CSV table of C-alpha atoms and ligand atoms in Angstrom, one decimal:
chain,number,residue,atom,x,y,z
A,26,UNK,CA,-0.1,0.0,-0.1
A,27,UNK,CA,1.4,3.5,-0.8
A,28,UNK,CA,2.3,5.6,2.1
A,29,UNK,CA,1.4,9.1,2.2
A,30,UNK,CA,3.0,11.5,4.8
A,31,UNK,CA,2.4,15.1,5.3
A,32,UNK,CA,-0.3,15.3,2.5
A,33,UNK,CA,-1.1,18.9,1.8
A,34,UNK,CA,-1.9,18.9,-2.1
A,35,UNK,CA,-4.7,20.4,-3.5
A,36,UNK,CA,-7.9,18.2,-3.8
A,37,UNK,CA,-8.4,16.8,-6.8
A,38,UNK,CA,-11.7,16.6,-8.3
A,39,UNK,CA,-13.8,13.5,-7.3
A,40,UNK,CA,-15.2,11.4,-9.8
A,41,UNK,CA,-18.6,10.8,-8.1
A,42,UNK,CA,-20.2,8.5,-10.9
A,43,UNK,CA,-21.5,5.4,-9.3
A,44,UNK,CA,-19.9,6.2,-5.9
A,45,UNK,CA,-23.1,6.8,-3.9
A,46,UNK,CA,-24.7,3.8,-2.3
A,47,UNK,CA,-28.5,3.6,-2.6
A,48,UNK,CA,-30.4,6.4,-0.2
A,49,UNK,CA,-27.0,8.4,0.2
A,50,UNK,CA,-26.3,12.0,-0.5
A,51,UNK,CA,-23.0,13.7,-0.9
A,52,UNK,CA,-21.7,16.1,1.6
A,53,UNK,CA,-18.8,17.6,-0.7
A,54,UNK,CA,-16.3,19.0,1.2
A,55,UNK,CA,-18.3,19.0,4.4
A,56,UNK,CA,-17.9,16.4,7.3
A,57,UNK,CA,-20.7,16.1,9.8
A,58,UNK,CA,-19.7,15.4,13.4
A,59,UNK,CA,-22.0,12.5,14.8
A,60,UNK,CA,-21.2,11.7,18.4
A,61,UNK,CA,-23.6,9.9,20.9
A,62,UNK,CA,-21.6,10.6,24.0
A,63,UNK,CA,-19.7,13.5,25.5
A,64,UNK,CA,-16.5,13.9,23.6
A,65,UNK,CA,-13.2,12.9,25.4
A,66,UNK,CA,-10.2,15.2,25.3
A,67,UNK,CA,-7.3,13.2,24.7
A,68,UNK,CA,-3.7,14.0,24.4
A,69,UNK,CA,-1.7,12.1,21.8
A,70,UNK,CA,0.5,10.8,24.5
A,71,UNK,CA,-2.5,9.3,26.7
A,72,UNK,CA,-3.9,7.2,23.7
A,73,UNK,CA,-3.3,3.4,22.9
A,74,UNK,CA,-5.0,0.5,21.4
A,75,UNK,CA,-5.2,-2.8,23.0
A,76,UNK,CA,-5.9,-6.1,20.8
A,77,UNK,CA,-7.0,-8.8,23.4
A,78,UNK,CA,-9.6,-11.6,23.8
A,79,UNK,CA,-8.8,-14.5,21.8
A,80,UNK,CA,-5.5,-13.9,20.7
A,81,UNK,CA,-2.4,-15.8,21.4
A,82,UNK,CA,-0.6,-12.3,22.6
A,83,UNK,CA,-2.7,-9.4,23.9
A,84,UNK,CA,-0.8,-6.5,22.7
A,85,UNK,CA,-1.0,-2.6,23.6
A,86,UNK,CA,0.4,0.1,21.3
A,87,UNK,CA,0.9,3.7,22.4
A,88,UNK,CA,0.0,6.0,19.4
A,89,UNK,CA,3.9,6.6,18.9
A,90,UNK,CA,4.3,2.9,18.8
A,91,UNK,CA,1.5,2.5,16.3
A,92,UNK,CA,3.2,5.4,14.1
A,93,UNK,CA,6.4,3.6,14.2
A,94,UNK,CA,4.6,0.4,12.1
A,95,UNK,CA,4.2,0.1,8.7
A,96,UNK,CA,1.6,3.0,7.6
A,97,UNK,CA,-1.1,2.8,5.0
A,98,UNK,CA,-3.4,5.2,3.4
A,99,UNK,CA,-6.9,4.6,2.5
A,100,UNK,CA,-8.2,7.2,0.0
A,101,UNK,CA,-12.0,6.7,-0.8
A,102,UNK,CA,-15.6,7.2,0.5
A,103,UNK,CA,-17.2,6.9,3.9
A,104,UNK,CA,-21.0,6.4,4.4
A,105,UNK,CA,-23.1,7.3,7.3
A,106,UNK,CA,-26.3,5.5,8.0
A,107,UNK,CA,-28.2,8.8,8.6
A,108,UNK,CA,-27.7,9.4,4.9
A,109,UNK,CA,-24.5,11.3,4.4
A,110,UNK,CA,-21.6,10.1,2.3
A,111,UNK,CA,-18.2,11.9,1.9
A,112,UNK,CA,-16.4,11.1,-1.3
A,113,UNK,CA,-12.7,10.9,-1.9
A,114,UNK,CA,-11.4,11.4,1.5
A,115,UNK,CA,-8.0,10.3,2.9
A,116,UNK,CA,-7.0,8.7,6.0
A,117,UNK,CA,-3.6,7.2,7.1
A,118,UNK,CA,-3.0,4.7,9.8
A,119,UNK,CA,-2.2,1.2,10.4
A,120,UNK,CA,-4.0,-1.8,9.0
A,121,UNK,CA,-5.6,-4.0,11.3
A,122,UNK,CA,-3.8,-6.9,9.4
A,123,UNK,CA,-0.7,-5.5,11.0
A,124,UNK,CA,-2.0,-5.7,14.5
A,125,UNK,CA,-3.8,-8.8,14.0
A,126,UNK,CA,-0.6,-10.3,12.9
A,127,UNK,CA,1.3,-9.2,16.0
A,128,UNK,CA,-1.3,-10.3,18.4
A,129,UNK,CA,-2.1,-13.9,16.6
A,130,UNK,CA,-5.9,-14.3,16.5
A,131,UNK,CA,-6.8,-18.0,17.7
A,132,UNK,CA,-8.6,-20.0,15.1
A,133,UNK,CA,-11.9,-19.7,17.1
A,134,UNK,CA,-12.1,-16.0,16.7
A,135,UNK,CA,-14.9,-15.0,14.8
A,136,UNK,CA,-15.9,-11.4,15.6
A,137,UNK,CA,-14.5,-8.2,17.1
A,138,UNK,CA,-15.9,-5.7,19.5
A,139,UNK,CA,-14.2,-2.2,18.9
A,140,UNK,CA,-14.4,-0.3,22.1
A,141,UNK,CA,-13.9,3.3,22.8
A,142,UNK,CA,-12.4,5.2,25.9
A,143,UNK,CA,-16.0,6.7,26.3
A,144,UNK,CA,-17.6,3.2,26.6
A,145,UNK,CA,-19.2,3.4,22.7
A,146,UNK,CA,-19.0,-0.1,21.3
A,147,UNK,CA,-19.5,-1.6,17.7
A,148,UNK,CA,-19.1,-5.3,16.5
A,149,UNK,CA,-17.7,-6.7,13.6
A,150,UNK,CA,-17.0,-10.0,12.0
A,151,UNK,CA,-13.3,-10.7,11.9
A,152,UNK,CA,-13.3,-11.3,8.2
A,153,UNK,CA,-14.6,-7.8,7.7
A,154,UNK,CA,-11.6,-5.9,9.4
A,155,UNK,CA,-8.9,-8.1,7.5
A,156,UNK,CA,-7.6,-8.1,4.1
A,157,UNK,CA,-7.0,-4.3,4.1
A,158,UNK,CA,-10.6,-3.2,4.8
A,159,UNK,CA,-9.9,-1.7,8.2
A,160,UNK,CA,-7.4,0.7,10.0
A,161,UNK,CA,-6.6,2.7,13.1
A,162,UNK,CA,-6.2,5.9,11.8
A,163,UNK,CA,-4.6,9.2,13.2
A,164,UNK,CA,-4.1,11.3,10.2
A,165,UNK,CA,-6.9,12.9,7.9
A,166,UNK,CA,-5.6,14.7,4.8
A,167,UNK,CA,-2.2,14.9,6.1
A,168,UNK,CA,-3.1,16.4,9.5
A,169,UNK,CA,-3.9,14.9,12.8
A,170,UNK,CA,-7.5,13.5,12.9
A,171,UNK,CA,-9.4,16.4,14.6
A,172,UNK,CA,-10.9,15.5,18.1
A,173,UNK,CA,-14.5,15.8,17.1
A,174,UNK,CA,-14.0,13.2,14.5
A,175,UNK,CA,-12.2,10.9,17.0
A,176,UNK,CA,-8.7,12.1,17.3
A,177,UNK,CA,-6.0,11.3,18.3
A,178,UNK,CA,-6.9,7.7,17.0
A,179,UNK,CA,-10.0,6.0,15.4
A,180,UNK,CA,-11.1,3.0,13.9
A,181,UNK,CA,-12.0,3.2,10.1
A,182,UNK,CA,-13.9,0.5,8.6
A,183,UNK,CA,-15.0,2.5,5.5
A,184,UNK,CA,-16.8,-0.4,3.4
A,185,UNK,CA,-19.4,-0.5,6.1
A,186,UNK,CA,-21.6,2.2,7.4
A,187,UNK,CA,-19.8,4.7,9.5
A,188,UNK,CA,-20.9,3.6,13.0
A,189,UNK,CA,-18.7,0.7,12.8
A,190,UNK,CA,-15.7,3.1,12.9
A,191,UNK,CA,-15.4,3.8,16.6
A,192,UNK,CA,-13.9,7.2,17.4
A,193,UNK,CA,-11.4,7.2,20.0
A,194,UNK,CA,-11.1,3.5,19.8
A,195,UNK,CA,-8.7,2.0,22.5
A,196,UNK,CA,-9.7,-1.6,22.5
A,197,UNK,CA,-10.2,-4.3,20.0
A,198,UNK,CA,-11.3,-7.5,21.7
A,199,UNK,CA,-11.6,-11.0,19.4
A,200,UNK,CA,-14.6,-13.0,20.6
A,201,UNK,CA,-16.1,-16.1,19.5
A,202,UNK,CA,-19.4,-15.0,19.8
A,203,UNK,CA,-21.3,-12.0,18.1
A,204,UNK,CA,-21.8,-9.2,20.7
A,205,UNK,CA,-23.9,-6.3,19.6
A,206,UNK,CA,-22.4,-2.8,20.4
A,207,UNK,CA,-24.0,0.2,21.2
A,208,UNK,CA,-26.1,1.0,18.1
A,209,UNK,CA,-26.5,-2.5,17.1
A,210,UNK,CA,-28.6,-2.9,20.7
A,211,UNK,CA,-30.6,-0.1,19.6
A,212,UNK,CA,-31.8,-1.6,16.3
A,213,UNK,CA,-28.9,-0.9,13.6
A,214,UNK,CA,-28.2,-3.9,11.5
A,215,UNK,CA,-25.5,-6.2,12.8
A,216,UNK,CA,-23.3,-5.8,9.6
A,217,UNK,CA,-24.4,-2.5,7.8
A,218,UNK,CA,-23.2,-2.9,4.2
A,219,UNK,CA,-24.2,0.6,2.6
A,220,UNK,CA,-24.5,-0.9,-0.9
A,221,UNK,CA,-27.5,-3.3,0.2
A,222,UNK,CA,-28.9,-0.7,2.5
A,223,UNK,CA,-28.1,-2.7,5.8
A,224,UNK,CA,-29.6,0.1,8.1
A,225,UNK,CA,-31.8,-1.5,10.7
A,226,UNK,CA,-32.4,-5.1,12.0
A,227,UNK,CA,-34.5,-6.8,9.6
A,228,UNK,CA,-32.9,-5.1,6.4
A,229,UNK,CA,-31.8,-7.8,4.2
B,1,MTE,N1,-17.2,6.7,20.1
B,1,MTE,C1,-17.9,7.0,19.4
B,1,MTE,N2,-17.8,6.5,17.9
B,1,MTE,C2,-18.5,6.7,16.8
B,1,MTE,C3,-19.8,7.2,17.2
B,1,MTE,C4,-20.1,7.6,18.4
B,1,MTE,O1,-21.1,8.5,18.7
B,1,MTE,N3,-19.3,7.5,19.5
B,1,MTE,N4,-20.6,7.8,16.1
B,1,MTE,C5,-20.6,6.7,14.8
B,1,MTE,C6,-21.4,7.3,14.0
B,1,MTE,S1,-23.0,6.8,13.7
B,1,MTE,C7,-20.9,8.0,12.9
B,1,MTE,S2,-21.6,8.2,11.4
B,1,MTE,C8,-19.4,8.2,12.5
B,1,MTE,C9,-19.2,9.7,12.7
B,1,MTE,O2,-17.9,9.9,12.6
B,1,MTE,P1,-17.6,11.6,12.3
B,1,MTE,O3,-18.4,12.2,13.5
B,1,MTE,O4,-16.3,11.8,12.4
B,1,MTE,O5,-18.3,12.1,11.0
B,1,MTE,O6,-18.6,7.9,14.0
B,1,MTE,C10,-19.2,6.5,14.6
B,1,MTE,N5,-18.2,6.4,15.7
B,2,MO,MO1,-23.8,7.4,11.7
């Protein structure tokens, strides 16, 4: 994956053709903030991510330790279940593949629960956070991720609705049961594929 550091280039026009999932609208250069809880105020040296649960070696990385690992950049789209999408945006961080390789998932692990320092949680099948589809990110468009968007560190799982991308993520627990998170317990879909509009429980 290409590494992009200190990206400050002018935005290139985004080819929007075919990029909006059904029922979504384009917010252009805007980026709404959706936060259910009080926003935490975290200094970069305070944050870390722990991978634990069904792993061979439970492991914690400080932000500095994460930043010393191989970086990768996601340049693409994000989709919120409340119907906004933001197209052609860039985040840099570490792929969960890198972290999972270090921690060593046990064979019986099937799911993860991502947890924020605030207690916000969201559940995902393990296979949806592997294969270059999930990151912990600290950089947006070449700048530190703003605090209201989860900075210093958030989860990014852009192929699913954005509620799966836990802001201020601090823990990723591997489990062998599917344990619904915060919004999933309030009736949101268990998986949340925007292309098939898996918004609420009962949606295909
Ligand atoms: N900790 C935490 N993470 C969260 C949320 C939240 O309320 N708390 N909201 C989710 C939802 S519904 C969306 S759409 C995105 C919003 O991210 P943004 O505020 O950076 O746009 O974060 C997701 N992650
Ligand atoms: Mo959302």
